[in-house]
């Protein structure tokens, strides 16, 4: 039996009550008891259940959530864990944003800033 895909509509998403609402192929709309809605991609990797947040609704529409889930599904089929891939991308972006300062340069800056307070009568 074929797996149903694209089961949700915009109207069903807007009117969804609390719980997990499947769209198909691992994409779910999660509605918490307070009514906040977010998209989740659920999958199995190495016998372990994984859940990847795709963003809040309505910031990401149903169509955008489906595109994000498709990209994650493609990564998974290529043997890449989508969650680890996203973490690596974020770490690389954070490392690229921070200026690279060597220990020597840092030590020289520290000495220059604090040298005046290091006076000794001897």
XYZ file of N, CA and C in Angstrom:
366
model
N 0.840 -1.171 0.000
C 0.000 0.000 0.000
C 0.885 1.234 0.000
N 0.575 2.202 -0.827
C 1.382 3.406 -0.967
C 1.185 4.329 0.230
N 2.240 5.044 0.551
C 2.193 5.974 1.668
C 1.523 7.265 1.202
N 0.560 7.766 1.953
C -0.127 9.000 1.598
C 0.778 10.189 1.889
N 0.918 11.053 0.904
C 1.740 12.249 1.034
C 0.848 13.452 0.767
N 1.160 14.575 1.385
C 0.422 15.829 1.220
C -1.013 15.675 1.715
N -1.167 15.155 2.926
C -2.499 14.943 3.497
C -3.066 16.212 4.105
N -2.226 17.140 4.509
C -2.705 18.370 5.129
C -3.033 19.429 4.077
N -3.974 20.278 4.414
C -4.284 21.453 3.599
C -4.086 22.674 4.485
N -4.049 23.846 3.882
C -3.871 25.068 4.657
C -5.005 25.245 5.660
N -6.211 24.920 5.263
C -7.353 25.027 6.159
C -7.222 24.074 7.349
N -6.790 22.843 7.096
C -6.606 21.876 8.186
C -5.489 22.312 9.124
N -4.439 22.924 8.557
C -3.333 23.417 9.387
C -3.826 24.548 10.290
N -4.594 25.471 9.733
C -5.109 26.598 10.522
C -6.028 26.135 11.638
N -6.809 25.099 11.409
C -7.797 24.632 12.382
C -7.309 23.468 13.249
N -6.050 23.098 13.150
C -5.539 21.930 13.857
C -5.563 22.140 15.368
N -5.988 21.093 16.076
C -5.966 21.094 17.539
C -4.654 20.522 18.029
N -4.496 20.449 19.350
C -3.220 19.985 19.906
C -2.930 18.542 19.485
N -1.641 18.243 19.371
C -1.203 16.908 18.972
C -0.302 16.966 17.752
N -0.023 15.777 17.197
C 0.818 15.644 16.002
C -0.096 15.328 14.820
N 0.033 16.116 13.771
C -0.805 15.958 12.587
C 0.091 15.605 11.403
N -0.015 14.383 10.870
C 0.882 13.958 9.783
C 0.474 14.525 8.431
N 1.490 14.944 7.683
C 1.283 15.344 6.293
C 1.711 14.220 5.371
N 2.584 13.358 5.847
C 3.081 12.237 5.069
C 4.577 12.337 4.866
N 5.202 11.191 4.634
C 6.641 11.095 4.375
C 7.473 11.717 5.500
N 6.993 11.632 6.736
C 7.769 12.081 7.883
C 7.518 13.508 8.313
N 6.727 14.283 7.579
C 6.450 15.673 7.949
C 5.215 15.716 8.848
N 5.354 16.423 9.978
C 4.256 16.546 10.933
C 4.097 18.000 11.342
N 2.853 18.356 11.651
C 2.557 19.627 12.292
C 2.349 19.312 13.767
N 3.171 19.913 14.635
C 3.044 19.702 16.079
C 2.345 20.919 16.667
N 1.257 20.670 17.390
C 0.523 21.736 18.071
C 0.590 21.447 19.559
N 1.203 22.346 20.317
C 1.324 22.111 21.761
C 0.027 22.528 22.461
N -0.121 22.204 23.736
C -1.366 22.529 24.444
C -1.713 24.015 24.452
N -0.723 24.878 24.352
C -0.980 26.318 24.320
C -1.446 26.779 22.944
N -1.325 25.906 21.939
C -1.776 26.246 20.592
C -0.669 26.655 19.634
N 0.582 26.688 20.096
C 1.700 27.042 19.222
C 1.935 25.898 18.239
N 2.152 26.252 16.962
C 2.308 25.240 15.913
C 3.720 25.298 15.348
N 4.281 24.123 15.093
C 5.608 24.051 14.483
C 5.691 22.802 13.612
N 6.611 22.854 12.661
C 6.815 21.742 11.731
C 7.930 20.843 12.235
N 7.744 19.529 12.096
C 8.726 18.543 12.550
C 8.892 17.492 11.460
N 10.142 17.127 11.190
C 10.434 16.009 10.288
C 10.928 14.866 11.151
N 10.211 13.738 11.112
C 10.566 12.557 11.916
C 11.112 11.475 10.996
N 12.199 10.821 11.445
C 12.810 9.759 10.646
C 13.582 8.816 11.542
N 13.951 7.683 10.982
C 14.758 6.694 11.689
C 16.155 6.700 11.070
N 17.169 6.639 11.916
C 18.542 6.566 11.438
C 19.300 5.634 12.368
N 19.848 4.580 11.821
C 20.597 3.580 12.576
C 19.755 3.006 13.710
N 18.476 2.750 13.428
C 17.591 2.160 14.413
C 17.150 3.113 15.509
N 17.378 4.389 15.325
C 17.073 5.389 16.339
C 16.097 6.414 15.773
N 15.033 6.696 16.486
C 14.062 7.696 16.044
C 14.648 9.092 16.240
N 14.517 9.921 15.223
C 15.029 11.296 15.274
C 13.914 12.259 14.918
N 13.927 13.443 15.492
C 12.981 14.500 15.168
C 13.761 15.773 14.892
N 13.488 16.360 13.741
C 14.178 17.578 13.321
C 13.154 18.702 13.199
N 13.327 19.752 13.963
C 12.448 20.909 13.866
C 12.702 21.649 12.567
N 11.625 22.019 11.879
C 11.745 22.722 10.605
C 11.312 24.171 10.693
N 10.781 24.571 11.837
C 10.390 25.957 12.016
C 8.947 26.105 12.437
N 8.594 27.292 12.923
C 7.236 27.523 13.411
C 6.267 27.848 12.276
N 4.992 27.558 12.544
C 3.926 27.971 11.647
C 3.311 29.204 12.281
N 3.030 30.253 11.605
C 2.956 30.481 10.167
C 4.206 31.102 9.554
N 5.311 31.197 10.319
C 6.540 31.719 9.727
C 6.915 30.908 8.499
N 6.734 29.582 8.584
C 6.969 28.705 7.449
C 5.633 28.080 7.059
N 5.232 28.337 5.834
C 3.955 27.818 5.346
C 4.044 26.310 5.124
N 2.921 25.729 4.780
C 2.868 24.291 4.492
C 3.794 23.951 3.329
N 3.779 24.764 2.285
C 4.633 24.507 1.120
C 6.114 24.601 1.486
N 6.492 25.596 2.298
C 7.889 25.741 2.715
C 8.312 24.579 3.609
N 7.427 24.132 4.475
C 7.740 22.990 5.340
C 7.947 21.735 4.499
N 7.130 21.548 3.471
C 7.304 20.394 2.585
C 8.647 20.458 1.864
N 9.066 21.649 1.432
C 10.367 21.784 0.768
C 11.508 21.453 1.731
N 11.421 21.952 2.956
C 12.462 21.669 3.943
C 12.519 20.175 4.271
N 11.355 19.543 4.388
C 11.317 18.103 4.667
C 11.891 17.318 3.489
N 11.625 17.762 2.276
C 12.173 17.087 1.090
C 13.692 17.167 1.093
N 14.256 18.346 1.405
C 15.721 18.482 1.463
C 16.309 17.563 2.538
N 15.663 17.489 3.695
C 16.146 16.622 4.772
C 16.042 15.157 4.365
N 14.967 14.791 3.693
C 14.777 13.405 3.229
C 15.849 13.037 2.205
N 16.197 13.970 1.315
C 17.246 13.715 0.330
C 18.597 13.517 1.009
N 18.887 14.325 2.016
C 20.143 14.147 2.753
C 20.184 12.785 3.424
N 19.072 12.397 4.031
C 19.025 11.105 4.713
C 19.260 9.961 3.739
N 18.685 10.045 2.560
C 18.878 8.990 1.567
C 20.292 8.993 0.989
N 20.988 10.118 1.101
C 22.386 10.188 0.681
C 23.329 9.726 1.787
N 22.766 9.297 2.921
C 23.582 8.805 4.023
C 24.048 9.893 4.970
N 23.451 11.072 4.900
C 23.831 12.195 5.750
C 22.723 12.418 6.767
N 23.099 12.549 8.037
C 22.117 12.860 9.067
C 21.778 14.349 8.948
N 20.533 14.696 8.626
C 20.181 16.106 8.432
C 20.399 16.973 9.671
N 20.197 16.414 10.847
C 20.387 17.194 12.072
C 21.864 17.522 12.265
N 22.729 16.523 12.096
C 24.172 16.755 12.237
C 24.686 17.691 11.151
N 24.143 17.584 9.957
C 24.522 18.469 8.863
C 24.187 19.914 9.200
N 23.002 20.136 9.751
C 22.589 21.499 10.123
C 23.469 22.034 11.246
N 23.801 21.185 12.223
C 24.687 21.618 13.318
C 26.059 22.014 12.785
N 26.575 21.233 11.839
C 27.885 21.539 11.265
C 27.849 22.857 10.491
N 26.766 23.101 9.767
C 26.634 24.359 9.025
C 26.593 25.547 9.979
N 25.855 25.410 11.067
C 25.762 26.501 12.039
C 27.095 26.743 12.727
N 27.822 25.665 13.043
C 29.129 25.808 13.685
C 30.116 26.483 12.742
N 30.073 26.108 11.460
C 30.961 26.722 10.483
C 30.647 28.206 10.324
N 29.365 28.545 10.329
C 28.980 29.949 10.214
C 29.423 30.733 11.440
N 29.299 30.144 12.619
C 29.721 30.818 13.845
C 31.234 30.995 13.878
N 31.979 29.990 13.422
C 33.438 30.089 13.397
C 33.905 31.101 12.363
N 33.188 31.198 11.258
C 33.545 32.166 10.225
C 33.270 33.586 10.672
N 32.282 33.783 11.537
C 31.925 35.119 12.001
C 32.915 35.629 13.045
N 33.483 34.736 13.834
C 34.429 35.127 14.874
C 35.811 35.349 14.252
N 36.459 36.448 14.601
C 37.796 36.681 14.061
C 38.798 35.684 14.636
N 39.676 35.202 13.803
C 40.692 34.253 14.238
C 41.865 35.025 14.840
N 42.108 34.821 16.130
C 43.196 35.492 16.827
C 44.123 34.411 17.367
N 45.395 34.534 17.055
C 46.356 33.557 17.548
C 46.619 33.800 19.030
N 47.186 32.806 19.682
C 47.509 32.944 21.097
C 48.535 34.051 21.304
N 49.502 34.136 20.416
C 50.541 35.152 20.535
C 49.943 36.548 20.456
N 49.048 36.773 19.499
C 48.421 38.089 19.354
C 47.560 38.420 20.567
N 46.853 37.428 21.065
C 46.013 37.637 22.248
C 46.881 37.980 23.464
N 47.984 37.268 23.640
C 48.878 37.521 24.765
C 49.485 38.921 24.669
N 49.875 39.338 23.471
C 50.443 40.676 23.292
C 49.418 41.756 23.618
N 48.170 41.542 23.227
C 47.112 42.507 23.541
C 46.880 42.574 25.051
N 46.891 41.445 25.704
C 46.695 41.404 27.158
C 47.829 42.121 27.879
N 49.056 41.855 27.476
C 50.216 42.497 28.117
C 50.159 43.995 27.917
N 49.846 44.439 26.707
C 49.768 45.879 26.434
C 48.674 46.539 27.263
N 47.582 45.882 27.469
C 46.475 46.465 28.218
C 46.739 46.506 29.720
N 47.499 45.556 30.252
C 47.693 45.449 31.695
C 49.094 45.815 32.183
N 50.004 46.157 31.311
C 51.398 46.374 31.685
C 51.560 47.544 32.678
N 50.736 48.556 32.543
C 50.871 49.718 33.427
C 50.603 49.362 34.883
N 49.776 48.393 35.146
C 49.448 48.019 36.525
C 50.467 47.062 37.134
N 51.453 46.692 36.403
C 52.434 45.726 36.886
C 53.717 46.404 37.389
N 53.605 47.575 37.963
C 54.805 48.265 38.438
C 55.243 47.696 39.786
N 56.537 47.679 39.955
C 57.123 47.142 41.169
C 58.250 48.072 41.601
N 58.378 48.300 42.876
C 59.412 49.211 43.388
C 60.793 48.718 43.072
N 60.985 47.433 42.914
C 62.315 46.881 42.640
C 62.603 47.077 41.180
